[in-house]
Amino acid sequence: MPQGTTTPWSYALVRLLFRFVLKIFYGTIVVENVDLIPETGRPCIVCANHSNSLTDALLLVTSIPTHRRNMLRLTAKATQFGRRTFTSWLIESAGTVPIKRRKDYIDGKADNSDVMEKLMQALELGDAACMFPEGMSRYHPTIAPLKTGVARLVSDVLSRNRDNPEFEISVQTCSITYMHVISHRQHFRSDVLVTFHSPLIFTPKDNPELLTPVDFANIRTLTSTIQEKIASGTLDSPSWDLIRTAKLAARMYAPLGTMMTLGDHVRIIRTFLEGFKAVDGESTPEKESGIQELRELQADLKSYQDQLAKWAIKDDRIRRPLPRRTILSRLLVRLTWSLCLFVISLPGLVLWVPIFATTFYAVHNFKKTGPIFDTWDEIAQYKLIYGLVSGICVWISAVALTWPFAAVTVFLVPAFMWMTLRWFEDAIAAFRAFTTLFRLLLVGKPTLKKMFEVRKSLHSRVMNLAITKLDLPEDSEQYFSHVGGREKGRIRGSWDSRARYFSIKRRRKRDWNETLRLYDQVDYPDGAFD
């Protein structure tokens, strides 16, 4: 049996560095079903959706455990190679294979035969290759039609090994979901879900339809199957507005504070999204009544969310109205707690300021290099790389300035920076709660009462859709509290909060949509950017 390629030191270094930086940049990275990944020695092609440039590849590299695969042989667009940049060095040193794209050449021609030969040799050695069959990183809410490269590679490898009855190759599909799925997916401390699906396994014996000479219809069928599996685990929508509406419906069905995993949260959003997408499907006289109800529900949810966005408050503030006296007392508590945390964060923020400033400057200049659809999908990549480089410089400088105590500060500095980030994140969350409570006072009790009645009607319609049409559990809070596992997405009481305050796994967030910012981002780009 093939043993796979030994892990290069440069690849191990890249994996270690970005495992660290990704855990800092993203608040939570939840990885599901790693036990489904074929182990080293079994040829495997890992395929995922591609909406965040190099960050997608780094997530896969760090999400696949070393006990499952020695390494993941990456592919990247050829234009990323041969530059005098850190990004280019990073890509090349990790053993990445360049893929030529027709759009990058004036004559529209791109010969990847040598590349495919290298990938086939790697697969026959028992390696895993990573490919993004959309063919490009996209700034769109829908998964682009997949290229047939993966299916053709499977066909070629099977054909080369048609005389080996024990040869098998797997296509390991994966879905990557950024909770801020559009231009805001690069938000610092947002959350990410990485879901691996059951692999598709092919052998020369069981899949003669893929052996040369192959009918191209079989290639297209396999490509469609791969697309369906990838789309089944993430948010695939014809518009940003539909995702926005599905998220609101999901929050109404499973309200803020429901004990559930990030995976379950995404699957609920996707269930509502698929239900709303049915409006644009084929209609029959029997279905027209139900489709009209869905259209009206979508419109009413959009109107309700527009009003919440105008006031900059969450649905949960309407769901559970607070007495004026309670609001005033909580205003004082939230402001005091926020100021206290900010004060103790100040010394450590001195170390973070150069990192934030460098990253902001680099990204600000990068945005000017091209149109929004051609630059925004690479912002997270730039933030990660410039944050890593500037962070290492800050660490080295701090150790150098405290050289007599370097043996201590080499560990103390990153630990102090981590706790500063924790305190600052909690300070921002407390101040965000303060501003929201203040806005409730400005809106006024009569208006909030009217919105409560509007929400009550919407909630009833959402629950009817969820239970009767989408087959979701009737009591979401009770159901998910039993099946959700240990990763709940929030702390579970005051004792848990104190006991786990210094745990790197701890979360103060009550909503998977929160990030390190003073306001909640719920709006999406205009249709012009779809």
Short mmCIF file of C-alpha atoms in Angstrom, two decimals:
data_model
loop_
_atom_site.label_atom_id
_atom_site.label_comp_id
_atom_site.label_asym_id
_atom_site.label_seq_id
_atom_site.Cartn_x
_atom_site.Cartn_y
_atom_site.Cartn_z
CA MET A 1 0.00 0.00 0.00
CA PRO A 2 1.36 3.53 -0.83
CA GLN A 3 2.73 5.41 2.18
CA GLY A 4 2.32 8.97 0.95
CA THR A 5 4.93 11.71 0.68
CA THR A 6 6.85 12.62 3.83
CA THR A 7 5.77 15.99 5.21
CA PRO A 8 8.26 18.73 4.12
CA TRP A 9 9.57 20.94 6.94
CA SER A 10 8.30 24.05 5.15
CA TYR A 11 4.79 22.60 4.98
CA ALA A 12 4.91 21.67 8.69
CA LEU A 13 6.05 25.23 9.49
CA VAL A 14 3.27 26.80 7.41
CA ARG A 15 0.69 24.56 9.06
CA LEU A 16 1.95 25.44 12.55
CA LEU A 17 2.14 29.18 11.90
CA PHE A 18 -1.31 29.46 10.39
CA ARG A 19 -2.96 27.16 12.88
CA PHE A 20 -1.88 29.75 15.43
CA VAL A 21 -2.82 32.85 13.43
CA LEU A 22 -6.18 31.45 12.27
CA LYS A 23 -7.19 30.74 15.87
CA ILE A 24 -6.46 34.38 16.69
CA PHE A 25 -8.07 35.87 13.59
CA TYR A 26 -11.28 33.82 13.79
CA GLY A 27 -13.21 33.60 17.04
CA THR A 28 -14.18 29.96 16.57
CA ILE A 29 -13.28 27.43 13.89
CA VAL A 30 -15.55 24.40 14.13
CA VAL A 31 -14.47 21.35 12.12
CA GLU A 32 -16.95 18.52 11.58
CA ASN A 33 -16.51 14.87 10.54
CA VAL A 34 -12.70 14.63 10.35
CA ASP A 35 -13.09 10.90 10.90
CA LEU A 36 -14.46 10.65 7.34
CA ILE A 37 -11.20 11.83 5.76
CA PRO A 38 -9.27 8.95 4.09
CA GLU A 39 -5.95 8.32 5.82
CA THR A 40 -2.48 8.85 4.36
CA GLY A 41 -1.69 6.23 1.72
CA ARG A 42 -5.17 6.34 0.20
CA PRO A 43 -5.26 8.63 -2.87
CA CYS A 44 -7.61 11.49 -2.15
CA ILE A 45 -8.77 14.72 -3.81
CA VAL A 46 -10.13 17.27 -1.35
CA CYS A 47 -12.70 19.60 -2.98
CA ALA A 48 -14.28 22.64 -1.34
CA ASN A 49 -16.18 25.79 -2.19
CA HIS A 50 -13.95 28.81 -2.74
CA SER A 51 -15.04 32.22 -1.46
CA ASN A 52 -12.03 33.47 0.51
CA SER A 53 -8.91 33.09 -1.62
CA LEU A 54 -5.81 31.64 0.11
CA THR A 55 -7.65 31.58 3.45
CA ASP A 56 -9.76 28.64 2.24
CA ALA A 57 -6.64 26.59 1.56
CA LEU A 58 -5.07 27.49 4.91
CA LEU A 59 -8.26 26.46 6.70
CA LEU A 60 -8.19 23.06 5.03
CA VAL A 61 -4.47 22.59 5.78
CA THR A 62 -5.01 23.33 9.47
CA SER A 63 -8.38 21.54 9.78
CA ILE A 64 -7.20 18.14 8.53
CA PRO A 65 -5.50 16.37 11.49
CA THR A 66 -1.95 15.13 10.99
CA HIS A 67 -3.01 11.64 12.07
CA ARG A 68 -5.33 11.52 9.03
CA ARG A 69 -3.04 13.01 6.36
CA ASN A 70 0.70 13.78 6.30
CA MET A 71 0.09 16.76 4.08
CA LEU A 72 -2.39 18.30 1.67
CA ARG A 73 -0.88 19.11 -1.72
CA LEU A 74 -2.38 22.47 -2.60
CA THR A 75 -3.16 24.05 -5.94
CA ALA A 76 -3.23 27.78 -6.67
CA LYS A 77 -3.56 30.06 -9.67
CA ALA A 78 -0.26 30.34 -11.52
CA THR A 79 -0.24 34.14 -11.24
CA GLN A 80 0.50 33.76 -7.51
CA PHE A 81 3.90 32.21 -8.27
CA GLY A 82 7.23 33.85 -9.03
CA ARG A 83 6.56 37.09 -7.16
CA ARG A 84 8.86 38.72 -4.64
CA THR A 85 6.22 38.62 -1.92
CA PHE A 86 5.72 36.72 1.30
CA THR A 87 2.51 35.26 -0.11
CA SER A 88 4.32 33.88 -3.14
CA TRP A 89 7.08 32.36 -0.98
CA LEU A 90 4.46 30.86 1.30
CA ILE A 91 2.60 29.21 -1.56
CA GLU A 92 5.71 27.84 -3.25
CA SER A 93 7.42 26.57 -0.06
CA ALA A 94 4.34 24.56 0.89
CA GLY A 95 4.68 22.43 -2.25
CA THR A 96 1.74 24.07 -4.00
CA VAL A 97 1.11 23.19 -7.65
CA PRO A 98 0.38 26.11 -10.06
CA ILE A 99 -2.85 25.93 -12.07
CA LYS A 100 -3.07 28.05 -15.21
CA ARG A 101 -6.40 29.76 -15.84
CA ARG A 102 -7.52 30.72 -19.32
CA LYS A 103 -8.76 34.11 -18.12
CA ASP A 104 -5.19 35.03 -17.12
CA TYR A 105 -3.83 34.73 -20.68
CA ILE A 106 -4.48 37.03 -23.62
CA ASP A 107 -4.98 34.18 -26.10
CA GLY A 108 -7.32 32.38 -23.69
CA LYS A 109 -5.20 29.23 -23.75
CA ALA A 110 -3.81 27.40 -20.72
CA ASP A 111 -1.93 24.10 -20.86
CA ASN A 112 -2.10 22.24 -17.53
CA SER A 113 -0.99 18.84 -18.80
CA ASP A 114 2.28 18.94 -16.81
CA VAL A 115 0.39 19.96 -13.69
CA MET A 116 -2.10 17.13 -14.06
CA GLU A 117 0.77 14.67 -14.52
CA LYS A 118 2.33 15.83 -11.23
CA LEU A 119 -0.99 15.54 -9.43
CA MET A 120 -1.58 12.02 -10.77
CA GLN A 121 1.87 10.93 -9.63
CA ALA A 122 1.23 12.39 -6.20
CA LEU A 123 -2.13 10.60 -5.94
CA GLU A 124 -0.57 7.29 -6.96
CA LEU A 125 1.90 7.75 -4.10
CA GLY A 126 -1.05 7.94 -1.71
CA ASP A 127 -1.09 11.72 -1.27
CA ALA A 128 -4.06 14.06 -0.93
CA ALA A 129 -4.48 16.92 -3.40
CA CYS A 130 -6.60 20.00 -2.71
CA MET A 131 -8.60 21.52 -5.56
CA PHE A 132 -11.23 24.23 -5.70
CA PRO A 133 -13.37 23.20 -8.68
CA GLU A 134 -15.14 26.56 -8.92
CA GLY A 135 -11.95 27.63 -10.67
CA MET A 136 -11.69 30.96 -8.86
CA SER A 137 -12.31 32.63 -5.54
CA ARG A 138 -15.67 34.34 -5.82
CA TYR A 139 -17.40 37.41 -4.42
CA HIS A 140 -20.91 36.07 -4.95
CA PRO A 141 -23.57 34.39 -2.75
CA THR A 142 -23.95 31.36 -5.00
CA ILE A 143 -21.48 28.59 -5.74
CA ALA A 144 -20.20 28.96 -9.29
CA PRO A 145 -20.74 26.06 -11.73
CA LEU A 146 -17.88 23.65 -11.10
CA LYS A 147 -15.18 23.02 -13.66
CA THR A 148 -14.77 19.41 -14.75
CA GLY A 149 -11.08 19.20 -13.78
CA VAL A 150 -11.62 17.04 -10.68
CA ALA A 151 -13.81 14.52 -12.51
CA ARG A 152 -11.33 14.35 -15.40
CA LEU A 153 -8.45 13.83 -12.97
CA VAL A 154 -10.34 10.95 -11.34
CA SER A 155 -10.95 9.45 -14.77
CA ASP A 156 -7.29 9.76 -15.80
CA VAL A 157 -5.96 8.24 -12.57
CA LEU A 158 -8.41 5.34 -12.73
CA SER A 159 -7.52 4.71 -16.37
CA ARG A 160 -3.79 4.64 -15.59
CA ASN A 161 -4.44 2.03 -12.90
CA ARG A 162 -7.14 -0.01 -14.64
CA ASP A 163 -5.07 -3.19 -14.24
CA ASN A 164 -4.77 -2.79 -10.46
CA PRO A 165 -7.93 -4.25 -8.86
CA GLU A 166 -7.02 -2.83 -5.41
CA PHE A 167 -6.54 0.74 -6.57
CA GLU A 168 -9.07 3.27 -5.31
CA ILE A 169 -9.27 7.04 -5.28
CA SER A 170 -11.52 9.17 -3.09
CA VAL A 171 -13.07 12.58 -3.66
CA GLN A 172 -13.40 14.18 -0.23
CA THR A 173 -15.91 17.02 -0.51
CA CYS A 174 -15.89 19.81 2.05
CA SER A 175 -18.07 22.84 2.73
CA ILE A 176 -16.60 26.03 4.22
CA THR A 177 -19.02 28.55 5.74
CA TYR A 178 -17.93 31.95 7.02
CA MET A 179 -20.58 33.39 9.32
CA HIS A 180 -19.99 36.74 7.66
CA VAL A 181 -20.39 35.20 4.26
CA ILE A 182 -19.94 38.22 2.04
CA SER A 183 -17.61 41.20 2.10
CA HIS A 184 -17.62 40.96 5.88
CA ARG A 185 -16.19 37.43 6.04
CA GLN A 186 -12.80 38.98 6.76
CA HIS A 187 -14.07 40.42 10.06
CA PHE A 188 -11.67 39.94 12.94
CA ARG A 189 -12.94 37.32 15.46
CA SER A 190 -15.84 36.05 13.32
CA ASP A 191 -16.66 32.32 13.15
CA VAL A 192 -16.06 29.60 10.56
CA LEU A 193 -17.57 26.16 9.97
CA VAL A 194 -15.63 23.48 8.07
CA THR A 195 -17.73 20.40 7.28
CA PHE A 196 -16.33 17.25 5.67
CA HIS A 197 -18.79 14.95 3.90
CA SER A 198 -18.69 11.22 3.24
CA PRO A 199 -16.06 10.67 0.53
CA LEU A 200 -16.93 9.47 -2.95
CA ILE A 201 -14.84 6.35 -3.60
CA PHE A 202 -13.96 5.13 -7.09
CA THR A 203 -12.21 1.98 -8.38
CA PRO A 204 -11.52 0.72 -11.93
CA LYS A 205 -13.73 -2.29 -11.23
CA ASP A 206 -16.73 -0.43 -9.81
CA ASN A 207 -16.58 2.59 -12.09
CA PRO A 208 -15.86 1.40 -15.66
CA GLU A 209 -17.87 4.38 -16.97
CA LEU A 210 -14.97 6.64 -15.94
CA LEU A 211 -12.27 4.66 -17.77
CA THR A 212 -10.98 5.96 -21.11
CA PRO A 213 -12.45 6.26 -23.63
CA VAL A 214 -14.98 8.02 -21.39
CA ASP A 215 -18.32 9.54 -22.33
CA PHE A 216 -18.09 13.20 -21.27
CA ALA A 217 -21.64 12.95 -19.97
CA ASN A 218 -20.27 10.78 -17.15
CA ILE A 219 -17.70 13.50 -16.34
CA ARG A 220 -20.48 16.08 -16.11
CA THR A 221 -22.58 13.76 -13.94
CA LEU A 222 -19.72 13.29 -11.47
CA THR A 223 -19.09 17.06 -11.43
CA SER A 224 -22.77 17.67 -10.64
CA THR A 225 -22.60 15.14 -7.78
CA ILE A 226 -19.56 16.91 -6.32
CA GLN A 227 -21.33 20.27 -6.54
CA GLU A 228 -24.44 18.93 -4.81
CA LYS A 229 -22.39 17.53 -1.91
CA ILE A 230 -20.43 20.77 -1.43
CA ALA A 231 -23.58 22.90 -1.62
CA SER A 232 -25.36 20.66 0.90
CA GLY A 233 -23.20 21.92 3.74
CA THR A 234 -23.02 25.67 3.16
CA LEU A 235 -25.15 28.68 2.22
CA ASP A 236 -25.73 28.71 -1.53
CA SER A 237 -28.10 31.49 -2.54
CA PRO A 238 -29.05 33.45 -5.68
CA SER A 239 -28.90 36.72 -3.70
CA TRP A 240 -27.58 38.24 -0.48
CA ASP A 241 -31.10 39.36 0.47
CA LEU A 242 -32.26 35.75 0.60
CA ILE A 243 -29.43 34.82 2.99
CA ARG A 244 -30.32 37.81 5.15
CA THR A 245 -33.96 36.73 5.31
CA ALA A 246 -33.06 33.09 6.02
CA LYS A 247 -30.78 34.18 8.88
CA LEU A 248 -33.58 36.20 10.45
CA ALA A 249 -36.03 33.29 10.12
CA ALA A 250 -33.45 30.98 11.73
CA ARG A 251 -32.97 33.39 14.66
CA MET A 252 -36.73 33.51 15.18
CA TYR A 253 -37.00 29.73 15.07
CA ALA A 254 -33.97 29.13 17.33
CA PRO A 255 -33.68 32.37 19.33
CA LEU A 256 -30.57 33.95 20.78
CA GLY A 257 -29.11 31.77 23.52
CA THR A 258 -30.29 28.43 22.11
CA MET A 259 -27.72 25.79 23.11
CA MET A 260 -26.62 24.61 19.69
CA THR A 261 -23.47 23.97 17.68
CA LEU A 262 -22.32 26.22 14.88
CA GLY A 263 -22.98 23.34 12.47
CA ASP A 264 -26.61 23.06 13.56
CA HIS A 265 -26.99 26.84 13.36
CA VAL A 266 -25.74 26.88 9.76
CA ARG A 267 -27.93 23.91 8.82
CA ILE A 268 -31.03 25.69 10.15
CA ILE A 269 -30.21 28.79 8.11
CA ARG A 270 -29.67 26.60 5.08
CA THR A 271 -33.00 24.80 5.62
CA PHE A 272 -34.88 28.11 5.58
CA LEU A 273 -32.78 29.27 2.63
CA GLU A 274 -33.71 26.19 0.60
CA GLY A 275 -37.37 26.71 1.56
CA PHE A 276 -37.32 30.31 0.35
CA LYS A 277 -35.47 29.34 -2.85
CA ALA A 278 -38.49 27.17 -3.75
CA VAL A 279 -40.32 30.41 -4.58
CA ASP A 280 -38.23 30.71 -7.74
CA GLY A 281 -38.77 27.07 -8.73
CA GLU A 282 -41.33 25.52 -11.00
CA SER A 283 -44.89 26.32 -9.95
CA THR A 284 -48.10 24.36 -10.37
CA PRO A 285 -51.65 25.49 -9.56
CA GLU A 286 -51.56 23.26 -6.47
CA LYS A 287 -48.31 24.82 -5.22
CA GLU A 288 -49.10 28.43 -6.13
CA SER A 289 -50.93 29.15 -2.86
CA GLY A 290 -48.01 27.95 -0.73
CA ILE A 291 -45.50 29.81 -2.90
CA GLN A 292 -47.50 33.03 -2.52
CA GLU A 293 -47.40 32.61 1.26
CA LEU A 294 -43.62 32.20 1.10
CA ARG A 295 -43.31 35.36 -1.01
CA GLU A 296 -45.37 37.34 1.47
CA LEU A 297 -43.37 35.95 4.42
CA GLN A 298 -40.09 36.89 2.71
CA ALA A 299 -41.32 40.43 2.08
CA ASP A 300 -42.55 40.86 5.66
CA LEU A 301 -39.34 39.46 7.15
CA LYS A 302 -37.31 41.83 4.97
CA SER A 303 -39.39 44.80 6.07
CA TYR A 304 -39.01 43.81 9.73
CA GLN A 305 -35.22 43.33 9.38
CA ASP A 306 -34.93 46.68 7.57
CA GLN A 307 -36.53 48.39 10.54
CA LEU A 308 -34.25 46.57 13.02
CA ALA A 309 -31.22 47.60 10.93
CA LYS A 310 -32.42 51.22 10.93
CA TRP A 311 -32.54 51.18 14.74
CA ALA A 312 -29.36 49.01 14.94
CA ILE A 313 -30.92 46.54 17.36
CA LYS A 314 -31.35 42.76 17.35
CA ASP A 315 -34.51 40.72 17.02
CA ASP A 316 -33.89 39.40 20.53
CA ARG A 317 -34.49 42.90 21.95
CA ILE A 318 -37.98 42.82 20.44
CA ARG A 319 -38.62 39.20 21.44
CA ARG A 320 -37.96 39.92 25.12
CA PRO A 321 -39.02 43.51 25.89
CA LEU A 322 -37.39 45.00 29.00
CA PRO A 323 -38.97 47.37 31.53
CA ARG A 324 -37.53 50.89 31.49
CA ARG A 325 -36.10 50.45 35.00
CA THR A 326 -34.26 47.27 33.94
CA ILE A 327 -32.85 49.03 30.87
CA LEU A 328 -31.50 51.90 32.98
CA SER A 329 -29.86 49.57 35.51
CA ARG A 330 -28.29 47.45 32.78
CA LEU A 331 -27.00 50.56 31.05
CA LEU A 332 -25.00 51.41 34.15
CA VAL A 333 -23.69 47.86 34.58
CA ARG A 334 -22.68 47.44 30.92
CA LEU A 335 -20.93 50.82 30.72
CA THR A 336 -19.04 50.26 33.97
CA TRP A 337 -17.92 46.77 32.96
CA SER A 338 -16.88 47.98 29.52
CA LEU A 339 -14.77 50.81 30.94
CA CYS A 340 -13.11 48.53 33.50
CA LEU A 341 -12.14 45.98 30.85
CA PHE A 342 -10.92 48.69 28.50
CA VAL A 343 -8.69 50.19 31.22
CA ILE A 344 -6.98 46.88 32.01
CA SER A 345 -6.61 46.24 28.25
CA LEU A 346 -4.71 49.49 27.60
CA PRO A 347 -1.17 48.24 28.42
CA GLY A 348 -1.53 45.21 26.16
CA LEU A 349 -3.17 47.25 23.37
CA VAL A 350 0.14 49.07 22.99
CA LEU A 351 1.47 45.79 21.58
CA TRP A 352 -1.55 45.29 19.34
CA VAL A 353 -1.65 48.81 17.84
CA PRO A 354 1.29 48.22 15.39
CA ILE A 355 -0.39 45.02 14.18
CA PHE A 356 -3.79 46.66 13.68
CA ALA A 357 -2.22 49.73 12.02
CA THR A 358 -0.06 47.67 9.63
CA THR A 359 -2.95 45.43 8.64
CA PHE A 360 -5.33 48.36 8.14
CA TYR A 361 -2.82 50.23 5.97
CA ALA A 362 -2.02 47.17 3.84
CA VAL A 363 -5.68 46.28 3.26
CA HIS A 364 -6.63 49.92 2.61
CA ASN A 365 -4.06 50.12 -0.18
CA PHE A 366 -4.96 46.69 -1.56
CA LYS A 367 -8.61 47.70 -2.01
CA LYS A 368 -7.47 50.39 -4.44
CA THR A 369 -5.83 47.86 -6.77
CA GLY A 370 -9.02 46.65 -8.43
CA PRO A 371 -12.82 46.50 -8.46
CA ILE A 372 -14.69 45.21 -5.42
CA PHE A 373 -15.45 41.79 -6.96
CA ASP A 374 -11.77 41.25 -7.73
CA THR A 375 -10.23 42.34 -4.41
CA TRP A 376 -12.67 41.73 -1.57
CA ASP A 377 -12.30 37.96 -1.71
CA GLU A 378 -8.59 38.31 -0.84
CA ILE A 379 -8.86 40.73 2.09
CA ALA A 380 -8.84 38.04 4.77
CA GLN A 381 -5.70 36.58 3.17
CA TYR A 382 -3.97 39.98 3.39
CA LYS A 383 -5.08 40.51 6.97
CA LEU A 384 -3.78 37.10 7.99
CA ILE A 385 -0.39 37.49 6.33
CA TYR A 386 0.29 41.08 7.37
CA GLY A 387 -1.04 40.34 10.84
CA LEU A 388 1.30 37.35 11.13
CA VAL A 389 4.38 39.24 9.94
CA SER A 390 3.73 42.34 12.04
CA GLY A 391 2.86 40.18 15.06
CA ILE A 392 6.16 38.30 14.82
CA CYS A 393 7.98 41.66 14.57
CA VAL A 394 6.21 42.95 17.69
CA TRP A 395 7.04 39.76 19.57
CA ILE A 396 10.73 39.88 18.60
CA SER A 397 10.95 43.59 19.43
CA ALA A 398 9.33 43.12 22.83
CA VAL A 399 11.71 40.26 23.67
CA ALA A 400 14.72 42.31 22.49
CA LEU A 401 13.70 45.29 24.64
CA THR A 402 13.46 43.03 27.69
CA TRP A 403 16.55 41.01 26.85
CA PRO A 404 17.71 40.45 30.47
CA PHE A 405 14.40 38.68 31.05
CA ALA A 406 14.04 37.16 27.55
CA ALA A 407 13.64 33.63 28.90
CA VAL A 408 10.41 34.79 30.53
CA THR A 409 9.13 37.42 28.11
CA VAL A 410 9.42 35.09 25.11
CA PHE A 411 6.40 33.27 26.59
CA LEU A 412 4.89 36.08 28.64
CA VAL A 413 4.46 38.53 25.73
CA PRO A 414 2.20 36.31 23.54
CA ALA A 415 0.24 35.19 26.64
CA PHE A 416 -0.29 38.82 27.68
CA MET A 417 -1.35 39.76 24.14
CA TRP A 418 -3.85 36.90 24.13
CA MET A 419 -5.44 37.96 27.42
CA THR A 420 -5.51 41.57 26.23
CA LEU A 421 -7.44 40.42 23.18
CA ARG A 422 -9.83 38.51 25.46
CA TRP A 423 -10.42 41.55 27.71
CA PHE A 424 -10.76 43.92 24.76
CA GLU A 425 -13.22 41.60 23.03
CA ASP A 426 -15.36 41.46 26.16
CA ALA A 427 -15.11 45.24 26.55
CA ILE A 428 -16.40 45.74 23.01
CA ALA A 429 -19.24 43.27 23.59
CA ALA A 430 -20.26 45.08 26.80
CA PHE A 431 -20.17 48.49 25.11
CA ARG A 432 -22.17 47.11 22.16
CA ALA A 433 -24.83 45.95 24.65
CA PHE A 434 -24.77 49.42 26.25
CA THR A 435 -25.40 51.19 22.95
CA THR A 436 -28.19 48.77 22.04
CA LEU A 437 -29.95 49.37 25.36
CA PHE A 438 -29.58 53.13 24.85
CA ARG A 439 -31.21 52.87 21.43
CA LEU A 440 -34.16 51.02 22.99
CA LEU A 441 -34.79 54.08 25.14
CA LEU A 442 -34.68 56.34 22.07
CA VAL A 443 -37.12 54.18 20.10
CA GLY A 444 -39.70 54.41 22.85
CA LYS A 445 -42.11 52.01 24.49
CA PRO A 446 -45.15 52.54 22.16
CA THR A 447 -43.10 51.84 19.02
CA LEU A 448 -41.44 48.79 20.57
CA LYS A 449 -44.86 47.46 21.55
CA LYS A 450 -46.04 47.71 17.93
CA MET A 451 -42.90 45.94 16.75
CA PHE A 452 -43.49 43.23 19.32
CA GLU A 453 -46.91 42.53 17.80
CA VAL A 454 -45.40 42.47 14.31
CA ARG A 455 -42.74 40.03 15.48
CA LYS A 456 -45.34 37.85 17.22
CA SER A 457 -47.20 37.42 13.93
CA LEU A 458 -43.98 36.76 12.00
CA HIS A 459 -42.81 34.23 14.58
CA SER A 460 -46.06 32.29 14.25
CA ARG A 461 -45.69 32.15 10.47
CA VAL A 462 -42.00 31.19 10.68
CA MET A 463 -42.77 28.36 13.12
CA ASN A 464 -45.57 27.10 10.89
CA LEU A 465 -43.17 27.02 7.94
CA ALA A 466 -40.46 25.33 9.99
CA ILE A 467 -42.64 22.58 11.45
CA THR A 468 -45.17 21.84 8.69
CA LYS A 469 -43.08 22.47 5.55
CA LEU A 470 -39.41 22.13 6.53
CA ASP A 471 -39.74 19.26 9.05
CA LEU A 472 -37.75 21.02 11.77
CA PRO A 473 -38.23 20.03 15.45
CA GLU A 474 -41.13 21.77 17.16
CA ASP A 475 -39.17 22.90 20.25
CA SER A 476 -35.76 24.02 19.01
CA GLU A 477 -34.31 24.98 22.40
CA GLN A 478 -35.14 21.65 24.01
CA TYR A 479 -34.12 19.60 20.97
CA PHE A 480 -30.72 21.18 20.38
CA SER A 481 -29.83 21.34 24.08
CA HIS A 482 -29.96 17.51 24.03
CA VAL A 483 -28.23 16.85 20.71
CA GLY A 484 -25.89 19.83 20.48
CA GLY A 485 -22.85 18.27 22.17
CA ARG A 486 -20.33 20.27 24.19
CA GLU A 487 -19.67 23.08 21.72
CA LYS A 488 -22.67 25.23 22.51
CA GLY A 489 -21.61 28.60 21.19
CA ARG A 490 -21.96 30.32 24.55
CA ILE A 491 -21.05 29.95 28.21
CA ARG A 492 -23.51 28.03 30.35
CA GLY A 493 -23.80 30.03 33.57
CA SER A 494 -21.86 32.25 35.98
CA TRP A 495 -19.74 29.40 37.39
CA ASP A 496 -18.79 28.25 33.89
CA SER A 497 -17.87 31.83 33.02
CA ARG A 498 -15.49 32.20 35.97
CA ALA A 499 -14.01 28.71 35.80
CA ARG A 500 -13.19 28.92 32.09
CA TYR A 501 -12.23 32.59 31.79
CA PHE A 502 -8.63 31.74 30.91
CA SER A 503 -9.54 28.85 28.61
CA ILE A 504 -8.69 29.37 24.94
CA LYS A 505 -11.94 27.56 24.08
CA ARG A 506 -14.14 29.86 26.13
CA ARG A 507 -16.71 32.08 24.39
CA ARG A 508 -18.56 35.07 25.73
CA LYS A 509 -20.54 35.34 22.52
CA ARG A 510 -24.23 34.60 22.68
CA ASP A 511 -24.66 34.93 18.93
CA TRP A 512 -22.58 33.24 16.23
CA ASN A 513 -22.88 36.46 14.23
CA GLU A 514 -20.87 38.61 16.69
CA THR A 515 -17.41 39.95 15.90
CA LEU A 516 -14.94 42.36 17.46
CA ARG A 517 -16.75 45.56 16.44
CA LEU A 518 -19.01 48.17 18.00
CA TYR A 519 -22.07 47.20 15.97
CA ASP A 520 -23.61 44.04 14.54
CA GLN A 521 -23.29 43.60 10.78
CA VAL A 522 -26.57 42.31 9.35
CA ASP A 523 -26.85 44.11 6.03
CA TYR A 524 -25.44 42.88 2.73
CA PRO A 525 -24.29 44.54 -0.51
CA ASP A 526 -26.76 45.94 -3.00
CA GLY A 527 -27.90 43.72 -5.83
CA ALA A 528 -25.42 45.48 -8.08
CA PHE A 529 -22.64 43.44 -6.53
CA ASP A 530 -24.38 40.06 -6.78
#
